[in-house]
XYZ file of C-alpha atoms in Angstrom:
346
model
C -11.044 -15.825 -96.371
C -8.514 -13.474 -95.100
C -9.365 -10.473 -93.089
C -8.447 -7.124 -94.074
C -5.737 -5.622 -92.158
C -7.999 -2.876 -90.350
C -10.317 -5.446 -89.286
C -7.840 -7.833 -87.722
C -6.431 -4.819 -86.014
C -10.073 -3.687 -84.665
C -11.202 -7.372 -83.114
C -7.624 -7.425 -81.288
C -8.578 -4.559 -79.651
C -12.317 -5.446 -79.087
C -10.155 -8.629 -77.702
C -7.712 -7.044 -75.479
C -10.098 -3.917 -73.945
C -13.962 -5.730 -73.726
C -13.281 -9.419 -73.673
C -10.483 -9.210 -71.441
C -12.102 -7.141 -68.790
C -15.848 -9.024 -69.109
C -14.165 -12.042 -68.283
C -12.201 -10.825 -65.551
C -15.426 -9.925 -64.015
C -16.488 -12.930 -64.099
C -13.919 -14.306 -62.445
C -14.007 -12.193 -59.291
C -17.682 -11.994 -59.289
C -17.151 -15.762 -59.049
C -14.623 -15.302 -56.419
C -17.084 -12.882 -54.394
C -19.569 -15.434 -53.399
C -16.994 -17.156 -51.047
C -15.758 -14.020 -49.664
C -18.556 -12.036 -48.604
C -20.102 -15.060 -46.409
C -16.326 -15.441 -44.524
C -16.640 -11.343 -44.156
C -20.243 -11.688 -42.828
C -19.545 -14.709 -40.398
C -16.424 -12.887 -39.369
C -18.060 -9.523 -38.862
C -20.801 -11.788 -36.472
C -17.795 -13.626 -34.656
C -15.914 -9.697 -33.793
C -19.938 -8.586 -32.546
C -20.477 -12.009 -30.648
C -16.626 -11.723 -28.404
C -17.051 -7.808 -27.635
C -20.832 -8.848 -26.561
C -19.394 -11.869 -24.431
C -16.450 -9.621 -23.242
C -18.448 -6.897 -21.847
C -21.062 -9.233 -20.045
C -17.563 -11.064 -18.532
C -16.569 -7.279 -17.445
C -19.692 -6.556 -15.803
C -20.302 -9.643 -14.198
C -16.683 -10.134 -12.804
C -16.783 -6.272 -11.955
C -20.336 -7.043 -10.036
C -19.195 -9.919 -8.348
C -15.758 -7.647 -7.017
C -18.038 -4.882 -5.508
C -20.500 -7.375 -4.123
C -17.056 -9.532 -2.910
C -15.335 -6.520 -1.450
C -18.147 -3.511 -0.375
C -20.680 -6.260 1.024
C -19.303 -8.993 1.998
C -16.097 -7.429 2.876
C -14.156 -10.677 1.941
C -10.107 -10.333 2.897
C -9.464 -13.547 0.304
C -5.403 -13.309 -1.464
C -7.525 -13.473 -4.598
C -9.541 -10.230 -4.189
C -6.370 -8.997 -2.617
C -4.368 -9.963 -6.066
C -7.092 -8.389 -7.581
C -7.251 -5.034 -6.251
C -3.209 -4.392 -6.785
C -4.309 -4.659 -10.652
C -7.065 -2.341 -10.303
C -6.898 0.589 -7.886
C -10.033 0.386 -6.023
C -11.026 2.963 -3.227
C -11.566 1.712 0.373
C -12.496 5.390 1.622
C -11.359 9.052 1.081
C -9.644 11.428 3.229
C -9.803 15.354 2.181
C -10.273 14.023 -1.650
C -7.864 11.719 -1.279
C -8.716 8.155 -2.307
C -7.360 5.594 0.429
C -5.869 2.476 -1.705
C -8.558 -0.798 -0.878
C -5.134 -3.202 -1.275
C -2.987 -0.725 0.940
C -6.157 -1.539 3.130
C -5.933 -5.644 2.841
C -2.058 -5.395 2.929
C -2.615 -3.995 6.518
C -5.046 -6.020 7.142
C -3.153 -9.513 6.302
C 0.137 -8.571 8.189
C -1.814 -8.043 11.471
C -4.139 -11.115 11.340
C -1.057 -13.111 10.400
C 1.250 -12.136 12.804
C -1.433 -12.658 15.024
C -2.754 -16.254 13.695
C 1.134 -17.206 13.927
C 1.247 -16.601 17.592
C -2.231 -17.734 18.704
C -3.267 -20.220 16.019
C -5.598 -19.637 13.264
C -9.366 -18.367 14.540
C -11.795 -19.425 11.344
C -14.969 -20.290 12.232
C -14.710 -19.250 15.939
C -16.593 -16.431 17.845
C -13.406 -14.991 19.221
C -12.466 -15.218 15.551
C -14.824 -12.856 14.589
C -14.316 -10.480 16.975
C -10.098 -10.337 16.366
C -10.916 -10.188 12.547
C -13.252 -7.399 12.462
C -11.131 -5.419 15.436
C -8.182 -5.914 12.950
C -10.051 -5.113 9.962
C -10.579 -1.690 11.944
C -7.497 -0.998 12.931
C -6.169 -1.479 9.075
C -8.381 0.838 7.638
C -7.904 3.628 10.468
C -4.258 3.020 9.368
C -4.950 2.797 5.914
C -6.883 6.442 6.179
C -3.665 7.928 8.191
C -1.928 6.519 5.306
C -3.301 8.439 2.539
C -3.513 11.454 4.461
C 0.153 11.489 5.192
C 0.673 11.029 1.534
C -1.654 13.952 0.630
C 0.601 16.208 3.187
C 3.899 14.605 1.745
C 3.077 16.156 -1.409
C 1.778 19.426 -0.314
C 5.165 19.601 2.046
C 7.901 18.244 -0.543
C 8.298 15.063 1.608
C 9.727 12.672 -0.540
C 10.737 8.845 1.318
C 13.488 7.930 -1.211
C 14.452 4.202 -2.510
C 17.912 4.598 -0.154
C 15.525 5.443 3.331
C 13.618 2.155 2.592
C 16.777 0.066 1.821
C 17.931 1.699 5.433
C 14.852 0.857 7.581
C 14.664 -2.791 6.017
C 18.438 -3.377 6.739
C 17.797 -2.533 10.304
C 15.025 -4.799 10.582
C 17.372 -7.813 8.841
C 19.616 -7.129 11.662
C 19.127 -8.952 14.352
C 21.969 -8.882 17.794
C 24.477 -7.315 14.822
C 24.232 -9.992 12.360
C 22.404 -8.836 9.002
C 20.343 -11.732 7.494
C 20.421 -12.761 4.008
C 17.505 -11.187 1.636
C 16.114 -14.890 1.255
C 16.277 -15.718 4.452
C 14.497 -12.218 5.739
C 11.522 -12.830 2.528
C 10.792 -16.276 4.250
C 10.606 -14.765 7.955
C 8.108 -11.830 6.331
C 5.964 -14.280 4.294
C 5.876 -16.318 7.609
C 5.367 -13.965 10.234
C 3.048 -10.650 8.222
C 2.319 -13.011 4.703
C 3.995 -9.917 3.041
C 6.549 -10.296 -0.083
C 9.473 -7.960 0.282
C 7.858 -5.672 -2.148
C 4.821 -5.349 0.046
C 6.760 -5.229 3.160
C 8.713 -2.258 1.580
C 5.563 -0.666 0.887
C 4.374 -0.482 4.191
C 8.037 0.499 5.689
C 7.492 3.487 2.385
C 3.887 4.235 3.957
C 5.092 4.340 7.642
C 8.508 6.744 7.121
C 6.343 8.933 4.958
C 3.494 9.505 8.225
C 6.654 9.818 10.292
C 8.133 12.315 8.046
C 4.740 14.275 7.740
C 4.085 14.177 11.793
C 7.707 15.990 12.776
C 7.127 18.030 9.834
C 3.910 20.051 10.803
C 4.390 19.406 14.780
C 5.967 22.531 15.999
C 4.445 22.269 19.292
C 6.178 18.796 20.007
C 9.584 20.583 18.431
C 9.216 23.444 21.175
C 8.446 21.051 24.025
C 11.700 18.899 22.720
C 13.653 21.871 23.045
C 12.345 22.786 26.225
C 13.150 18.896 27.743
C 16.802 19.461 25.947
C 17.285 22.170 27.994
C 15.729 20.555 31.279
C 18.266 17.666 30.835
C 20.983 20.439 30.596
C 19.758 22.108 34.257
C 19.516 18.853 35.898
C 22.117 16.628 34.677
C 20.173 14.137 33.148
C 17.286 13.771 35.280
C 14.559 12.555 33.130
C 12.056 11.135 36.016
C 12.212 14.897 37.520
C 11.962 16.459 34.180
C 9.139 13.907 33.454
C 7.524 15.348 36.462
C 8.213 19.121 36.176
C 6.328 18.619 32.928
C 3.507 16.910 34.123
C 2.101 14.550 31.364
C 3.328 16.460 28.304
C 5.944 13.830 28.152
C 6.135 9.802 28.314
C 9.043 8.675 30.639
C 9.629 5.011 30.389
C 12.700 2.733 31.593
C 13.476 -0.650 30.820
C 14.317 -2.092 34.422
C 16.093 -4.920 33.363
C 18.425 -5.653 30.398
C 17.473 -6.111 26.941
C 18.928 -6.392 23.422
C 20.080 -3.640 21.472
C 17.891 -4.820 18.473
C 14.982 -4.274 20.532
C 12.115 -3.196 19.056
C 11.245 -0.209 21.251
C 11.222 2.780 18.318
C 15.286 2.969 18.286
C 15.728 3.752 22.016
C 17.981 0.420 22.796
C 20.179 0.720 20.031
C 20.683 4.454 20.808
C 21.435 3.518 24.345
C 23.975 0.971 23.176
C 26.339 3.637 21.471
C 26.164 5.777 24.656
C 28.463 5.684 27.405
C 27.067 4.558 30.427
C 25.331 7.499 32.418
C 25.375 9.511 29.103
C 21.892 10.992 26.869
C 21.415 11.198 23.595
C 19.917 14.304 21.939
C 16.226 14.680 20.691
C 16.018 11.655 17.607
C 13.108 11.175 15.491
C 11.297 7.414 16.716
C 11.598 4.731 14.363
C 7.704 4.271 14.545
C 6.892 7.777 13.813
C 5.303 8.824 17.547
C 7.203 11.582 18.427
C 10.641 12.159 19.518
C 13.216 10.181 22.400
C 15.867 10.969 24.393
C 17.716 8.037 25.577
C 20.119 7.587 28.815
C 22.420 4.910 28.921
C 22.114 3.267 32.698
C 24.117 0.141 32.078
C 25.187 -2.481 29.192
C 25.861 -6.108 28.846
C 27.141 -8.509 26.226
C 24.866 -6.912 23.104
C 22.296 -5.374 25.968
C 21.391 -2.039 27.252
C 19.542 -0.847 29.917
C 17.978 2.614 29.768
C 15.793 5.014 30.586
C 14.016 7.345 28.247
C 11.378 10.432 27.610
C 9.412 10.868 24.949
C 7.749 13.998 23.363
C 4.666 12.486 21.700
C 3.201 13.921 18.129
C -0.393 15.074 18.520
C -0.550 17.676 15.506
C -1.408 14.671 13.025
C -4.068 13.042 15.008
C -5.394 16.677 16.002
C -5.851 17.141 12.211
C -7.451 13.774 11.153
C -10.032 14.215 14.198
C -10.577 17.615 12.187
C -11.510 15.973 9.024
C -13.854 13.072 10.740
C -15.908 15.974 12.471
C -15.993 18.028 9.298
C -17.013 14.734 7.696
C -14.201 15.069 5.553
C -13.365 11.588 5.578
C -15.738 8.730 3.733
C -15.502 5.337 4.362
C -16.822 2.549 1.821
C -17.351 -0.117 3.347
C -18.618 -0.501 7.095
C -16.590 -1.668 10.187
C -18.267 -0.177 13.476
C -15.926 0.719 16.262
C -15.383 -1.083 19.343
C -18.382 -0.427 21.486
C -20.386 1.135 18.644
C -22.502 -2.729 18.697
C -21.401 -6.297 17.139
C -19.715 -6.492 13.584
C -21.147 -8.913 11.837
C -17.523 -10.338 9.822
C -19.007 -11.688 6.404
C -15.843 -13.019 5.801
């Protein structure tokens, strides 16, 4: 029997609206009881890797402090480890004293050291150089900071050029300039320092010299007042040593040595000098005040010389201020020499 036309017309759309859409329905609600399970186990999996990842956190950040404020291990690892993550060794006047500017001091001492007298682990005397080092290195690392904290305060800036300067006088050795490879090997060998750490350290050290002429205006005065000694006298620095009485460090080298040598600048000075000339007041290359240099006689790339030097005391004066103010904090301990035996945990 045929259907009337309305009717087909009203079960096509019974078809098309209801049928249609039941069925699709179905089909996803069939579809839905693999997915939510995946969700739910996924959901689980995310929880279970933050929960693993935060234990891993605390426990390798727990093992660090216990590694590094206890123990006060020195290993490349926890070295490695505290260029990634910019741990405090102490603080100076609020300013936080970097723990790997700290070890980076501390490794090119002991290995300049170690390469001259042989390694000391597991020795007595060991001990002793290690934790005498680790002192020094953290003093330094203090001064450090500090000089950084003034550089700001001051404008000081040490640009990339100054660096590139001091390192190229360093590669230089009796006027011949080594290669950069050569020079990284000699630094790895002798300090255990990459160039980048190396430059570092020059960047730390031109900054505290820098700082130290900056605010001494006491040694500035005395240097003009030797300037104009030198004048009176012609060039008398053992009488103008005298007349000062202490306030200034003469020193001569009573034999010949090379113009590279590593006396704060004073040879090389001496070797552009004629002979029986002085130099002006210059800044030292190791930041302790200022020379004047007299040529006394020269040989085949040596000088001999006698100098004076007007030593820096503002900066020290300063950082003795902020120890008895107890504005300096150290976190981790390292007694003095004669303050009793350091037990090195290392």
């Amino acid at each position: 029997m045929k259907l009337p036309f309305a009717k087909k017309k009203e079960l096509k759309q019974q078809v098309n609206s209801t049928t249609i859409e039941d069925h699709r329905e179905e089909i996803l609600s069939k579809g839905r009881k693999f997915k939510y399970p995946f969700q739910y186990a996924r959901h689980k999996l995310v929880i279970k890797t933050i929960i693993i990842g935060v234990v891993a956190v605390v426990l390798l950040a727990g093992f660090g402090w216990l590694q590094l404020y206890q123990l006060q291990s020195t290993s490349d690892i926890l070295y490695r480890f505290t260029k990634v993550i910019p741990l405090s060794v102490a603080k100076v006047d609020g300013e936080s004293v970097r723990f790997s500017d700290y070890l980076m001091i501390f490794k090119s001492s002991i290995t300049a050291l170690e390469a001259q007298e042989g390694t000391f682990t597991g020795s007595e005397v060991g001990a002793t150089w290690r934790s005498q080092y680790k002192r020094q290195a953290l003093d330094s690392a203090i001064e450090f900071a500090y000089a950084l904290k003034l550089a700001r305060e001051l404008d000081i800036e040490i640009t990339r050029e100054q660096i590139l300067e001091a390192e190229k006088e360093h590669r230089t050795v009796d006027g011949v300039e080594r290669s950069e490879e050569s020079f990284a090997k000699i630094i790895r060998a002798n300090f255990g320092l990459s160039v980048e750490e190396y430059e570092r350290l020059l960047m730390l050290s031109l900054t505290k010299r820098a700082v130290s002429a900056k605010i001494d205006e006491d040694a500035l005065l005395l240097a003009e007042e030797v300037e104009a000694l030198l004048e009176s006298n012609g060039g008398d620095f053992a009488q103008v040593a005298e007349i000062l009485d202490g306030s200034v460090i003469f020193d001569e080298t009573g034999e010949l040595v090379s113009r590279m040598n590593l006396d704060g600048g004073r040879a090389d000075m001496a070797s552009r000098l004629e002979i029986g000339k002085w130099s002006k007041k210059f800044l030292s290359r190791n930041g302790d005040g200022y020379y004047f240099v007299k040529s006394l006689a020269r040989g085949e790339g040596q000088v001999k010389y006698v100098s004076l030097r007007v030593p820096f005391g503002e900066f020290s004066k300063r950082m003795q201020t902020l120890m008895d103010e107890g504005k300096v904090q150290e976190f981790i301990t390292i007694q003095r020499t004669g303050e009793g035996d350091d037990e090195d945990k290392n």
